[in-house]
Tab-separated table of C-alpha atoms in Angstrom:
chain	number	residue	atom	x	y	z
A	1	UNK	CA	15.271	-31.920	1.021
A	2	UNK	CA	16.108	-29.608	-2.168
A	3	UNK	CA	16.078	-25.719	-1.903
A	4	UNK	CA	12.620	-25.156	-3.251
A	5	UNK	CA	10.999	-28.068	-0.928
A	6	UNK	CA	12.893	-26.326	2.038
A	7	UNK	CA	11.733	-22.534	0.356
A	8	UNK	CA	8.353	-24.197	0.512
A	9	UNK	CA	8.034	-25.798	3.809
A	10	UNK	CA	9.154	-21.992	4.853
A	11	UNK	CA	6.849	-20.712	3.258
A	12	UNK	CA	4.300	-22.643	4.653
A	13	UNK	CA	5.015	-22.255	7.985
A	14	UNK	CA	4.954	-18.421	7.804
A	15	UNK	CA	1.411	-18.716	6.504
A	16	UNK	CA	0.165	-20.870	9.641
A	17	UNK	CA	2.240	-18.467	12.306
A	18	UNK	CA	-0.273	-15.427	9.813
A	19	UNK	CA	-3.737	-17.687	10.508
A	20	UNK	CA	-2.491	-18.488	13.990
A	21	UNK	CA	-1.758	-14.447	15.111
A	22	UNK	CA	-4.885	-13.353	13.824
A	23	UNK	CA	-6.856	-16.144	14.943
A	24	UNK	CA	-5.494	-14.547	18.320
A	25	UNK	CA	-6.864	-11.108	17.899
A	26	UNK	CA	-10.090	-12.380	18.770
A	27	UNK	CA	-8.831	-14.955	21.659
A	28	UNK	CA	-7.277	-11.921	23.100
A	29	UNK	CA	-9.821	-9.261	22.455
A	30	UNK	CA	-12.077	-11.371	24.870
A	31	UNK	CA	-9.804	-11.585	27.594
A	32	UNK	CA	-9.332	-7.351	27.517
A	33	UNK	CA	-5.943	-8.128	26.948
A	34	UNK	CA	-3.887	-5.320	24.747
A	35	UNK	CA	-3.183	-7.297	21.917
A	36	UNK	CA	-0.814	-4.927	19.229
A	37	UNK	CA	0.971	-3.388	22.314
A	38	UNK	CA	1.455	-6.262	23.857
A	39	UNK	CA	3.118	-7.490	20.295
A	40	UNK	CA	4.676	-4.210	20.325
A	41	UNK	CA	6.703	-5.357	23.458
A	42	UNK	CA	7.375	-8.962	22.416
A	43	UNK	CA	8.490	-7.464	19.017
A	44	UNK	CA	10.945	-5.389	20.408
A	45	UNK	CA	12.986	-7.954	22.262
A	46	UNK	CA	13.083	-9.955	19.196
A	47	UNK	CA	14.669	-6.831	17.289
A	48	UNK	CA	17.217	-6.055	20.233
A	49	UNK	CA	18.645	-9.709	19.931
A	50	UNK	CA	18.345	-10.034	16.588
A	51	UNK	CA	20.297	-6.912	16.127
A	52	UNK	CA	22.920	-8.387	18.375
A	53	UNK	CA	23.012	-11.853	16.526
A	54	UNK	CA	24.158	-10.151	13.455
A	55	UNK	CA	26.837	-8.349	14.700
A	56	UNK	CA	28.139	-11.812	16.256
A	57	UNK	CA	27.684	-13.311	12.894
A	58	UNK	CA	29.667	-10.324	11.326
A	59	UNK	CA	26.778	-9.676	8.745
A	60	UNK	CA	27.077	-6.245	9.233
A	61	UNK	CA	27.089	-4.361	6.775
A	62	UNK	CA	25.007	-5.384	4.210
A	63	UNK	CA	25.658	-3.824	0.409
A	64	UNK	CA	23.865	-0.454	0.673
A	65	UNK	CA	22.618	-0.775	-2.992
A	66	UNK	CA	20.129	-3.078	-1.472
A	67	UNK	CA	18.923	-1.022	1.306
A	68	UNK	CA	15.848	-0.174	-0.609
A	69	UNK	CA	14.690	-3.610	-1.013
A	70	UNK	CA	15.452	-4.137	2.860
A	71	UNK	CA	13.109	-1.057	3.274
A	72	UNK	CA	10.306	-1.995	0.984
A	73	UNK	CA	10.297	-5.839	2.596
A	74	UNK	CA	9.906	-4.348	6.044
A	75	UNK	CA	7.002	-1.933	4.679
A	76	UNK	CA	4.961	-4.814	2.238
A	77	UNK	CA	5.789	-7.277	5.708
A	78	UNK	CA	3.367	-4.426	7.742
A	79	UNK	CA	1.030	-4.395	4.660
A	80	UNK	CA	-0.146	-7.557	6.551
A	81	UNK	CA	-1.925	-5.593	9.420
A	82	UNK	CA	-5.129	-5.142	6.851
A	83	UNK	CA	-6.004	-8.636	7.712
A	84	UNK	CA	-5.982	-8.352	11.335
A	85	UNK	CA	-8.282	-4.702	10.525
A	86	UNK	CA	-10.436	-7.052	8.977
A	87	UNK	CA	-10.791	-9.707	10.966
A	88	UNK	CA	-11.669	-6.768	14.168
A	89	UNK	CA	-14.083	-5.535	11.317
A	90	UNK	CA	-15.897	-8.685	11.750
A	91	UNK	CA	-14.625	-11.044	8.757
A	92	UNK	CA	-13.874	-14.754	10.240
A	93	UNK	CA	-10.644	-16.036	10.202
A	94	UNK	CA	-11.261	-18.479	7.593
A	95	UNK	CA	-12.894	-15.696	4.903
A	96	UNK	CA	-9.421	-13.751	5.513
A	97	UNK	CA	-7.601	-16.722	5.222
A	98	UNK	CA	-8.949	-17.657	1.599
A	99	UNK	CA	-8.927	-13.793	0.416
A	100	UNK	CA	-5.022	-13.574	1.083
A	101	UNK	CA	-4.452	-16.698	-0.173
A	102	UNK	CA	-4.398	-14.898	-3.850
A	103	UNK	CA	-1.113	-13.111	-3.014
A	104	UNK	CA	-0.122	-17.058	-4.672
A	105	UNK	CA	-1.476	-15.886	-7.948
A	106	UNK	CA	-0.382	-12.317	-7.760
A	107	UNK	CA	2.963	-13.169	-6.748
A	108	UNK	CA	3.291	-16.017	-9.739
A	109	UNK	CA	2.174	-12.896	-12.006
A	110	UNK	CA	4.427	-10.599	-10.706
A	111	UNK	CA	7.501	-13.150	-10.491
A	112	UNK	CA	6.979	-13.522	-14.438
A	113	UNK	CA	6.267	-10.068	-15.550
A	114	UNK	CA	9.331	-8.508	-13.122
A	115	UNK	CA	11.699	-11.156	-12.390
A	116	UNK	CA	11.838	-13.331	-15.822
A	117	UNK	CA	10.774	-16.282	-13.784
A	118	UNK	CA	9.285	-19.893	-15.661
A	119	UNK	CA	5.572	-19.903	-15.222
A	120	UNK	CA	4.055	-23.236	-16.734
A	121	UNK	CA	1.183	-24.669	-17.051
A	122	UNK	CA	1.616	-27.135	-14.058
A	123	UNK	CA	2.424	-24.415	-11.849
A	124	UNK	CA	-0.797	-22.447	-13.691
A	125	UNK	CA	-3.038	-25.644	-12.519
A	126	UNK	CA	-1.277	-26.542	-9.542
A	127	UNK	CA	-2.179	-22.571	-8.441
A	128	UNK	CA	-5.794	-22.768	-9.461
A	129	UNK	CA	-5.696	-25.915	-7.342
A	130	UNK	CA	-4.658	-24.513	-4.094
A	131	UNK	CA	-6.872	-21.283	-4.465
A	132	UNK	CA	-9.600	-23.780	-4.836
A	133	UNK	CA	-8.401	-25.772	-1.930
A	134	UNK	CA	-8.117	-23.074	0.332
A	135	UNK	CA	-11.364	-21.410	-0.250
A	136	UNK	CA	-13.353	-24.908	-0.037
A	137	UNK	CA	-11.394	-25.890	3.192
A	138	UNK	CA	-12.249	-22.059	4.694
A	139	UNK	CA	-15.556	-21.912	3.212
A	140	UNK	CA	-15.673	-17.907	3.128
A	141	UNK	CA	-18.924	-16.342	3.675
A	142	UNK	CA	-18.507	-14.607	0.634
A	143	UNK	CA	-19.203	-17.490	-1.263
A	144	UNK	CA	-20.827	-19.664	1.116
A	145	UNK	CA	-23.630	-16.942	2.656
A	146	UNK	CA	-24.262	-18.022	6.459
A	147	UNK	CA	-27.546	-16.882	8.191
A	148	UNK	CA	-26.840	-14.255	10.433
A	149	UNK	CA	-23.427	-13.414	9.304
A	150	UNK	CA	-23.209	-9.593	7.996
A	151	UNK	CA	-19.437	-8.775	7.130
A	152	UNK	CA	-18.677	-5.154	5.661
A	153	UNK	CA	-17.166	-5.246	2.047
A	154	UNK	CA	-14.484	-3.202	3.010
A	155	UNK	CA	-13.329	-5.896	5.039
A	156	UNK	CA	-12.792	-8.275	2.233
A	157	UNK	CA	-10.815	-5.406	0.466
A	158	UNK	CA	-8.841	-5.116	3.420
A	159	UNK	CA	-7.696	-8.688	3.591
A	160	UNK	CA	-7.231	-8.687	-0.437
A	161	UNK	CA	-4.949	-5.783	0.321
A	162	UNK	CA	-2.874	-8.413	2.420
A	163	UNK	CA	-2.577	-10.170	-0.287
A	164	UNK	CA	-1.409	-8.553	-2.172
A	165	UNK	CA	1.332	-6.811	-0.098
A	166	UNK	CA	2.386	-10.643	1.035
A	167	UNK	CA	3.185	-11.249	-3.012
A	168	UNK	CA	5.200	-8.106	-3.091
A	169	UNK	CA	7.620	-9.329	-0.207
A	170	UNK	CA	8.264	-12.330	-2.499
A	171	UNK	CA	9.788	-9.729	-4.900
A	172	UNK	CA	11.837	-7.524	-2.603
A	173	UNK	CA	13.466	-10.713	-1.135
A	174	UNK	CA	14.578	-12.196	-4.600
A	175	UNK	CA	15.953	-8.588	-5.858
A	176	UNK	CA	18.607	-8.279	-3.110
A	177	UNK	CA	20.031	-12.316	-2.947
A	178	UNK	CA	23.240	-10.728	-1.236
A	179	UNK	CA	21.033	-9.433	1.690
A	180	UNK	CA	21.192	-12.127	4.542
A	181	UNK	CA	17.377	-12.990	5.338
A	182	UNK	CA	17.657	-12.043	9.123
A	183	UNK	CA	17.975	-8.560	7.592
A	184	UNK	CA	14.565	-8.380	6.364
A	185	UNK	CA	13.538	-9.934	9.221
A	186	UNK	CA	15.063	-7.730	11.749
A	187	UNK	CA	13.408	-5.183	9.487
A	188	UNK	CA	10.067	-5.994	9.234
A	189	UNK	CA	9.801	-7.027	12.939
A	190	UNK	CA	10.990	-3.180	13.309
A	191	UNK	CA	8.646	-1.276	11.104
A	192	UNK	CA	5.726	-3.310	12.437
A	193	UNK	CA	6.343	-1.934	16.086
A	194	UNK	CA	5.892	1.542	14.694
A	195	UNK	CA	2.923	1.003	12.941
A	196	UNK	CA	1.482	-0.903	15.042
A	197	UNK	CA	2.052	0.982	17.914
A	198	UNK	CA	1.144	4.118	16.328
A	199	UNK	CA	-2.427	2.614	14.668
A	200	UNK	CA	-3.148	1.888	18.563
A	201	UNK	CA	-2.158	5.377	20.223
A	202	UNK	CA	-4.347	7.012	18.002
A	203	UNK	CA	-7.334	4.861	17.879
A	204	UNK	CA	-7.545	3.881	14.563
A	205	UNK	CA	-7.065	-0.094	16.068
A	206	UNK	CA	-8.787	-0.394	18.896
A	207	UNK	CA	-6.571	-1.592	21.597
A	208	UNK	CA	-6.721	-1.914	25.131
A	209	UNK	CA	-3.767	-0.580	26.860
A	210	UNK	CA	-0.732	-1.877	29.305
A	211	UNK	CA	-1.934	-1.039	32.722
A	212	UNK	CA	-2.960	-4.941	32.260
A	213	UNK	CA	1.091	-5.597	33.039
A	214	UNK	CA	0.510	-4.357	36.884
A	215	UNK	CA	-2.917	-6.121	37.101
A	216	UNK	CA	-0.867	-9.689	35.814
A	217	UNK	CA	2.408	-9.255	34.977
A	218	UNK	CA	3.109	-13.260	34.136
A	219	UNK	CA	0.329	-13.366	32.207
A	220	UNK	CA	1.207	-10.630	29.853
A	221	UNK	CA	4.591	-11.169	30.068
A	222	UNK	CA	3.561	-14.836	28.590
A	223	UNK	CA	1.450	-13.533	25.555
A	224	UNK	CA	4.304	-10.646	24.827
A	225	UNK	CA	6.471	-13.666	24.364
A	226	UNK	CA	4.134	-15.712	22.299
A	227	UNK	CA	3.224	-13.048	19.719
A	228	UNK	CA	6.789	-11.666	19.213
A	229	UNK	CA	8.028	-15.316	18.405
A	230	UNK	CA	5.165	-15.792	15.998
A	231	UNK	CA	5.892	-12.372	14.558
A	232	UNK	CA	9.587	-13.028	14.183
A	233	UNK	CA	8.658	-16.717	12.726
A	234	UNK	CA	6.494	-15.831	10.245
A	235	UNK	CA	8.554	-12.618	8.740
A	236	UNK	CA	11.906	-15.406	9.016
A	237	UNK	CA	10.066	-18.099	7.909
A	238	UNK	CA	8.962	-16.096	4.727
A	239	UNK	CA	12.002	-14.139	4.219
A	240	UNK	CA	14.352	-17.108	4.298
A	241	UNK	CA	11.341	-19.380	1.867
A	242	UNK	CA	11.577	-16.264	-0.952
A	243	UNK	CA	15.362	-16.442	-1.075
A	244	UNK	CA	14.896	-20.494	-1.921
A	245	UNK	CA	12.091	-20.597	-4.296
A	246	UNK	CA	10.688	-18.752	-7.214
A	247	UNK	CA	7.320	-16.898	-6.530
A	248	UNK	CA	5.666	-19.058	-8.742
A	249	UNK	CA	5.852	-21.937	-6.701
């Protein structure tokens, strides 16, 4: 497999662990079940031993020119938490899916305009392709109106935001190459605890809270488990995939 397939299949996989988490802010909603804290917790443990895997490595430190691009992964990485806002807003899974698809186009842009990378015209149709794909494989209320189905604009802007931030990590990765990935991982795992657990302490997401540990302690033990290790795939997955291919594919 060359670099870029690999950067691809990456890149790929970061997206389904994305679908698959907020897919399970409804699953979880259901059940009661404290959803962001309970990723808070799982999210931690993945930031304690990935702290402690570096140090083994020896990749500390990093060059602390870079810092800033560490920094600005981990904040675009929580720039994702508009499309779980919109999906509690009411938008389905597959209309949130399609609108953060574009961070494909937006990052191509971006790549060209900032980075000097190739944009042709393959990549140009291959893009309009898979925007095309996505939103006719998601069907999106948007475009396809459903009776009974009343979704908020501002949720659409919300996952659009998404987007966009998920084309800026692209960026940040490929401006600090020295960086090991597990950096930006370790550092967008960490930022998204304190936002997250700071959007659900004050209310702005609704959250239900961890007395839910005494009530069943394996069972919430189990889904603290599950959400940090799709958490810490999907900000790996995509860290590691930017450092191997250009944003324009």
């Amino acid at each position: 497999m060359t670099s870029i397939a690999y950067g691809v299949a990456l890149t790929a996989t970061s997206g389904l662990c994305n679908t698959i988490l907020l897919a399970l802010t409804k699953v979880l909603q259901k059940q009661e079940l404290p959803y962001y804290r309970l990723s808070c917790v799982g999210c931690t443990v993945v930031v304690i031993a990935l702290f402690f895997w570096l140090v083994r490595i020896k990749k500390i430190p990093f060059p602390w020119p870079q810092l800033k691009w560490v920094i600005l992964r981990g904040l675009f990485g929580v720039g994702q938490t508009p499309a779980f806002l919109a999906v509690r807003a009411g938008a389905p899974v597959g209309d949130v899916t399609a609108l953060t698809s574009t961070n494909i186009a937006v990052a191509s842009l971006l790549g060209r305009l900032l980075l000097g990378e190739r944009f042709t015209f393959v990549q140009g149709l291959a893009l309009v392709c898979s925007l095309g794909g996505a939103v006719l494989v998601c069907k999106p209320t948007f475009i396809f109106p459903a009776e009974g189905e009343e979704v908020p604009m501002y949720a659409y802007l919300l996952a659009l935001a998404a987007g966009f931030s998920r084309a800026c990590i692209y960026l940040t990765v490929r401006k600090a190459p020295e960086v090991h990935s597990l950096w930006f991982t370790v550092m967008t795992v960490f930022v998204t605890i304190i936002a997250w657990w700071a959007l659900a302490q004050t209310g702005i997401m609704t959250d239900y809270t961890l007395d839910v540990f005494a009530e069943s302690p394996h069972i919430t033990a189990g889904w603290s488990f599950v959400l940090g290790g799709l958490v810490y795939t999907a900000a790996a997955a995509l860290s590691k995939g930017s450092q191997y291919c250009p944003a324009g594919v």
